[in-house]
Amino acid sequence: MTRTRSPLAVNSTPPIAAPDRARQQPWRWALGGLGFVLAIGLAVRWLGDGLWFGQLGYGSLWWMRLAVQAALFGVGAIGSLAVLWGNLWLAEQLNRRESVALGPDPDCPWWVMPRAIEPRGERLVGGRLDLLPLLLVSGLLALGLALLVVHYGQIGWTAGREALPTAVPRLQPLLLWELLEPLRSGQWWWLALPGCLWALGAIAPRWGLRALGAIAALNFAWIGSQHWATILLAAHPSRFQQVDPVFGLDVGWFVFGLPLVELLEFWAIGLLLWSALLVGLYYLLSQKSLARGRFPGFTVGEWRHGCGLLGLVLLAAGISAGVACFDLLNSTRGAAYGAGFADIRVQLPANIGLGLVSLGSGVWLLGYALTGLQPRRWLDGRVAQPTGDRRPDLPPRLVAIGLLCYAIGGISLGFLLPEAVQGAIVEPNELERERPYIERNIAFTRSAFGLDRVQAESFDPQATLSAADLQTYEPTLDSVRLWDTNPLLDTNRQLQQIRSYYRFANADLDRYRLPDRPNPAPAATDRSTLHPTILSMRELDTTALSTPAQTWLNRHLVYTHGYGFTLSPANQVGAGGLPLYWVRDIGSGTDDTGGGILRAANEQVSQGIPLDRPRVYFGELTNTYILAPTAAQELDYPRGNDNAYNHYDGQGGVLLGDHWWKRWLLAAYLRDWQLLLTNNLTPDTRLLWRRNVRERVRTIAPFLQFDRDPYAVAVNLQSATDTDGFDRRSHLFWIVDGYTTSRRYPYSEPSRAGFNYIRNSVKAVIDAYNGTVRFYVADGDDPLIRSWQAVFPELLRPIDQCPPAIRSHFRYPIDLFAVQSEKLLTYHMSNPQEFYNREDLWQIPNEIYGNQPQPIQPYFALMQMPGTSQPEFVQLLPFSPAKRSNLIGWLAARSDGDRYGRLLLYQFPKDRLVFGIEQVEARINQDPDIARQISLWNRQGSKVIQGNLVAIPIGRSILYVEPLYLAADAGGLPTLIRLVVAHGDRIVMQPTLDTAITAMFGQRSPAPQAAPPSTS
């Protein structure tokens, strides 16, 4: 019997069942619960940070930053969702085809083809795709979507991990090629991601692709919110007063404006590519095309929609080509960093041409799409082209050929042609072609790293020193550094650590002015002397507590702070070759006044160095939060066989008081519910967290980079007229150097860290007792810090507001000096031909430290500079010619008074030999008497540690001094046993510097004793 189909069944469709709301309810509850938990978590994080910033006086800074981030996230999320979901909505409207329901096929499983649908009455554009071509095309779209997921996912992940993202990587074909590395290396499992995306589009093309679009929109919003600094700087630009030589723009455009343009470009191109791929997948996989085994083709409306999206992508690509023109000023193609001959003569015109072609093609495609669609028909739910409209369509084959030609032209003009010109025209005559660009690179690099401020002088050392000549430089000889920080730290850890839970994390070279004679009431005429010193804080390390003592109460309420410091003269030695401690120990008695007890060597030290209130609540090892004061007693310091206890009376941390909501909030913030369960809190209890000084300053000012070496100072603020918010009773402070950096300075070659502009713009000062933080602008000429001052005027203060007692301990920063020294190895050459030929490359010489060779580290010294009469605190580093060992240069950074920040470069003659560090080290180790003695000491379970070899300019000569330390192999206590002095062809080794100088130059006239005598 033959089955017949009723004519009425042709256009009939089965009734749509009403949604089962009972089944949807659990999902709604689950999503609502997840959203609620996320909202509570964000609120806890924001309010907790708000309390922390508010306690420091920077609450407005935090809430302003949070408001900017929230606004960026909101605008980014709404805008991205509007673009992505708007295109998907339009695709759904255009995909509502008049159809014929054929009913289920009894020969196919239900999960493959529940219903086949054929278009009816629609004019189709392009040929149909059978199953294999359909799988190939949709698979390529899924692969492209997977590449975007990986690329933008990595950017979002990185943005969340960085304190402040600096730039977004531009989406380029080579970058996408790198993302395919797993496939190119045979890791086929990577295809699981595009496979999952393809399956998502095939199974649930509507809701699956919408969910993917929502995730992409949130990721874009998240990335945008993390670039809040880019927005704020672009809104407050400053001029560098330096114009780039290609576009005639102020450098400020590249530093402030271009990052914002690139961020908008990143957002636009990403959104349009996501939209195009999502819409393409939707069109190919909807209407059960896989179930039917073929794709019949695009309707006119669908095709025009796709052309419109492609036109927008080409418009964005044209803008991107224009932005790429500015990136040429940071090109690496030529002989020097920055735009070279091929970049300016070929790449720049090619970018402009490709940009114009992209813009023109995009406008044409967009116009074609907009003139074909009829928005007036959207109201009835159909925006497809009417059946009777027979206007000519743009063939898909023609579009594909055009895109292929565009890609080939882009690769040829944008990559192959510039490389061909570089290889065939530039390289055979590279110096001639690249000379003006090399000059630009030299000038801009020197300016970006502050090398244009270096004062270069010729220095022709003579080996003619005599005992009479040394009288003029007596202060320099008296200040020669004999102790290195590493041996002194090892000695401190054995002699001054006192208890296992105390630790000396670092030792800082500094200078202190002490009176020459004791005087309870020093008069204005009393004289004082500047001394080179090494200060080391005694911090408390709770990780060193024994396992039974690792209780919550001990870690957060009892063991709360370190105690005191040691201070040693760097130029003197104590009994038995040990350090001479001017400040040492933790005490020898009781003190009922609340003041601390440290032992000073004599009255001059106690007058010049404040010793009371030596508790260290904030430092380099304070990585746990604490509660103080509480009902539990805080361990203050060991006292004989007992311990002294204390209650915190400072103003640091957030006051909990009787505010139950603060306890709940901060317990959730710290994820430690013991805050709610403990009974030891009082109305005066404060919660102190982020006590590590590095973390503290980075949290407040993430737009700055900070030096790796915070250093501690002990100063007296009692007589200061203005302490700028610091407690006058506080005496221990940390100083951290802050830098403004950029990767956008044109023609400037980047450092190893990636930035190509740096200034030491900020000095951050932290009270070690209260945690008060102040940021002082040290370089007001820096345009970056001027912009940040305009953004956060309450944060960045003029340096004149810093108390003079603290300001006198400012020193030239270590990291900046290291970067400038690295750049100076090449960029001391200003002649383009010398620079191109690398005729005069320098290197940082090696020295023997311990028993191993290592590059010399910059070192501080108190010394007289040539032509001066008073010693000053300077940072030094010698240079040698590349692949040679003699001395060729010597860089000094000054730190005192009005001379702060000045760089002096002493260049030695190239036509004769000046002994370098490595050569002097070799001569020391080859000296028969010294080598024999060192070999003798290295036996019987001990070892000789060769300290830093210091090159000291004395007049027009150089004196080399190297200390030798002796330590046992197992748990050795380093002691200074000998000093080696070298000058010219002579080398002597003696127990003291005076005897070594006498052995080399003869007896000197006795100098007045300036250093406080030891009483230890």
Short mmCIF file of N, CA, C and O in Angstrom, two decimals, residues 207-257:
data_model
loop_
_atom_site.label_atom_id
_atom_site.label_comp_id
_atom_site.label_asym_id
_atom_site.label_seq_id
_atom_site.Cartn_x
_atom_site.Cartn_y
_atom_site.Cartn_z
N TRP A 207 22.63 28.43 20.89
CA TRP A 207 23.03 28.71 22.26
C TRP A 207 24.51 28.43 22.49
O TRP A 207 25.16 29.12 23.28
N GLY A 208 25.06 27.45 21.80
CA GLY A 208 26.49 27.17 21.97
C GLY A 208 27.37 28.31 21.49
O GLY A 208 28.30 28.74 22.19
N LEU A 209 27.06 28.85 20.31
CA LEU A 209 27.86 29.97 19.79
C LEU A 209 27.60 31.25 20.57
O LEU A 209 28.49 32.08 20.73
N ARG A 210 26.40 31.41 21.07
CA ARG A 210 26.14 32.58 21.93
C ARG A 210 26.96 32.51 23.22
O ARG A 210 27.50 33.51 23.69
N ALA A 211 27.02 31.32 23.81
CA ALA A 211 27.82 31.17 25.03
C ALA A 211 29.29 31.45 24.76
O ALA A 211 29.98 32.11 25.56
N LEU A 212 29.77 30.96 23.61
CA LEU A 212 31.17 31.23 23.25
C LEU A 212 31.39 32.73 23.03
O LEU A 212 32.42 33.28 23.44
N GLY A 213 30.42 33.39 22.42
CA GLY A 213 30.53 34.83 22.25
C GLY A 213 30.53 35.57 23.57
O GLY A 213 31.24 36.56 23.76
N ALA A 214 29.71 35.10 24.53
CA ALA A 214 29.68 35.74 25.85
C ALA A 214 31.02 35.59 26.56
O ALA A 214 31.51 36.54 27.19
N ILE A 215 31.61 34.41 26.46
CA ILE A 215 32.92 34.20 27.08
C ILE A 215 33.96 35.12 26.45
O ILE A 215 34.80 35.73 27.14
N ALA A 216 33.92 35.24 25.11
CA ALA A 216 34.86 36.12 24.43
C ALA A 216 34.66 37.56 24.86
O ALA A 216 35.63 38.31 25.09
N ALA A 217 33.40 38.00 24.99
CA ALA A 217 33.13 39.38 25.39
C ALA A 217 33.64 39.66 26.80
O ALA A 217 34.24 40.72 27.05
N LEU A 218 33.45 38.71 27.71
CA LEU A 218 33.96 38.90 29.08
C LEU A 218 35.48 38.95 29.09
O LEU A 218 36.08 39.70 29.86
N ASN A 219 36.11 38.15 28.24
CA ASN A 219 37.57 38.16 28.17
C ASN A 219 38.07 39.50 27.64
O ASN A 219 39.04 40.07 28.16
N PHE A 220 37.42 40.03 26.61
CA PHE A 220 37.79 41.35 26.10
C PHE A 220 37.61 42.42 27.17
O PHE A 220 38.45 43.31 27.33
N ALA A 221 36.51 42.34 27.90
CA ALA A 221 36.26 43.31 28.96
C ALA A 221 37.32 43.20 30.06
O ALA A 221 37.80 44.22 30.59
N TRP A 222 37.67 41.97 30.42
CA TRP A 222 38.70 41.76 31.44
C TRP A 222 40.04 42.33 31.00
O TRP A 222 40.71 43.03 31.76
N ILE A 223 40.44 42.07 29.76
CA ILE A 223 41.72 42.59 29.25
C ILE A 223 41.70 44.12 29.25
O ILE A 223 42.67 44.77 29.67
N GLY A 224 40.58 44.70 28.81
CA GLY A 224 40.50 46.16 28.79
C GLY A 224 40.58 46.77 30.17
O GLY A 224 41.24 47.79 30.38
N SER A 225 39.95 46.12 31.17
CA SER A 225 39.98 46.67 32.52
C SER A 225 41.38 46.62 33.13
O SER A 225 41.72 47.44 33.98
N GLN A 226 42.18 45.65 32.70
CA GLN A 226 43.54 45.56 33.24
C GLN A 226 44.47 46.59 32.64
O GLN A 226 45.58 46.81 33.13
N HIS A 227 44.05 47.24 31.55
CA HIS A 227 44.87 48.29 30.92
C HIS A 227 44.38 49.68 31.32
O HIS A 227 44.40 50.61 30.53
N TRP A 228 43.96 49.79 32.58
CA TRP A 228 43.49 51.08 33.07
C TRP A 228 44.58 52.14 33.02
O TRP A 228 44.30 53.33 32.80
N ALA A 229 45.83 51.72 33.21
CA ALA A 229 46.92 52.69 33.18
C ALA A 229 47.07 53.30 31.80
O ALA A 229 47.40 54.49 31.66
N THR A 230 46.85 52.50 30.75
CA THR A 230 46.93 53.03 29.38
C THR A 230 45.90 54.13 29.16
O THR A 230 46.21 55.17 28.56
N ILE A 231 44.70 53.92 29.67
CA ILE A 231 43.64 54.92 29.52
C ILE A 231 43.98 56.20 30.29
O ILE A 231 43.86 57.31 29.76
N LEU A 232 44.43 56.04 31.52
CA LEU A 232 44.71 57.21 32.35
C LEU A 232 45.89 58.02 31.80
O LEU A 232 45.86 59.25 31.81
N LEU A 233 46.93 57.33 31.33
CA LEU A 233 48.06 58.06 30.76
C LEU A 233 47.67 58.78 29.47
O LEU A 233 48.12 59.90 29.21
N ALA A 234 46.85 58.12 28.65
CA ALA A 234 46.42 58.77 27.41
C ALA A 234 45.57 60.00 27.70
O ALA A 234 45.55 60.95 26.91
N ALA A 235 44.87 60.00 28.84
CA ALA A 235 44.05 61.16 29.21
C ALA A 235 44.88 62.27 29.84
O ALA A 235 44.39 63.40 29.96
N HIS A 236 46.11 61.98 30.25
CA HIS A 236 46.98 62.99 30.87
C HIS A 236 48.37 62.94 30.23
O HIS A 236 49.37 62.64 30.90
N PRO A 237 48.48 63.19 28.94
CA PRO A 237 49.80 63.08 28.29
C PRO A 237 50.71 64.26 28.64
O PRO A 237 50.24 65.35 29.01
N SER A 238 51.99 64.02 28.54
CA SER A 238 53.01 65.05 28.73
C SER A 238 53.93 65.05 27.52
O SER A 238 54.11 64.02 26.88
N ARG A 239 54.51 66.18 27.26
CA ARG A 239 55.42 66.29 26.11
C ARG A 239 56.85 65.96 26.54
O ARG A 239 57.29 66.35 27.62
N PHE A 240 57.54 65.23 25.67
CA PHE A 240 58.94 64.90 25.91
C PHE A 240 59.88 65.98 25.37
O PHE A 240 61.08 65.93 25.63
N GLN A 241 59.31 66.92 24.61
CA GLN A 241 60.13 67.95 23.97
C GLN A 241 61.20 67.35 23.07
O GLN A 241 62.29 67.88 22.94
N GLN A 242 60.88 66.22 22.46
CA GLN A 242 61.77 65.56 21.52
C GLN A 242 60.92 64.99 20.40
O GLN A 242 59.93 64.28 20.66
N VAL A 243 61.27 65.30 19.15
CA VAL A 243 60.46 64.95 18.00
C VAL A 243 61.10 63.78 17.27
O VAL A 243 62.33 63.75 17.07
N ASP A 244 60.26 62.82 16.85
CA ASP A 244 60.81 61.71 16.08
C ASP A 244 61.14 62.19 14.67
O ASP A 244 60.46 63.06 14.13
N PRO A 245 62.18 61.64 14.04
CA PRO A 245 62.64 62.16 12.75
C PRO A 245 61.85 61.68 11.54
O PRO A 245 62.14 62.13 10.43
N VAL A 246 60.90 60.78 11.72
CA VAL A 246 60.16 60.23 10.57
C VAL A 246 58.82 60.92 10.41
O VAL A 246 58.48 61.44 9.34
N PHE A 247 58.02 60.94 11.46
CA PHE A 247 56.66 61.50 11.38
C PHE A 247 56.58 62.92 11.93
O PHE A 247 55.55 63.56 11.80
N GLY A 248 57.65 63.38 12.58
CA GLY A 248 57.64 64.72 13.14
C GLY A 248 56.73 64.88 14.34
O GLY A 248 56.25 65.97 14.62
N LEU A 249 56.49 63.79 15.06
CA LEU A 249 55.62 63.82 16.23
C LEU A 249 56.45 63.83 17.51
O LEU A 249 57.56 63.27 17.56
N ASP A 250 55.91 64.43 18.55
CA ASP A 250 56.57 64.38 19.85
C ASP A 250 56.61 62.95 20.35
O ASP A 250 55.68 62.16 20.12
N VAL A 251 57.68 62.59 21.03
CA VAL A 251 57.83 61.23 21.54
C VAL A 251 56.67 60.86 22.46
O VAL A 251 56.31 59.68 22.59
N GLY A 252 56.04 61.87 23.07
CA GLY A 252 54.90 61.59 23.93
C GLY A 252 53.77 60.88 23.21
O GLY A 252 53.02 60.11 23.83
N TRP A 253 53.63 61.09 21.90
CA TRP A 253 52.58 60.38 21.15
C TRP A 253 52.84 58.88 21.18
O TRP A 253 51.91 58.09 21.35
N PHE A 254 54.08 58.46 21.05
CA PHE A 254 54.40 57.04 21.03
C PHE A 254 54.26 56.43 22.42
O PHE A 254 53.94 55.25 22.54
N VAL A 255 54.50 57.20 23.45
CA VAL A 255 54.46 56.68 24.82
C VAL A 255 53.05 56.70 25.38
O VAL A 255 52.63 55.77 26.08
N PHE A 256 52.27 57.76 25.07
CA PHE A 256 50.95 57.92 25.67
C PHE A 256 49.81 57.60 24.71
O PHE A 256 48.83 56.95 25.10
N GLY A 257 49.89 58.08 23.47
CA GLY A 257 48.78 57.94 22.55
C GLY A 257 48.73 56.62 21.81
O GLY A 257 47.66 56.00 21.67
#
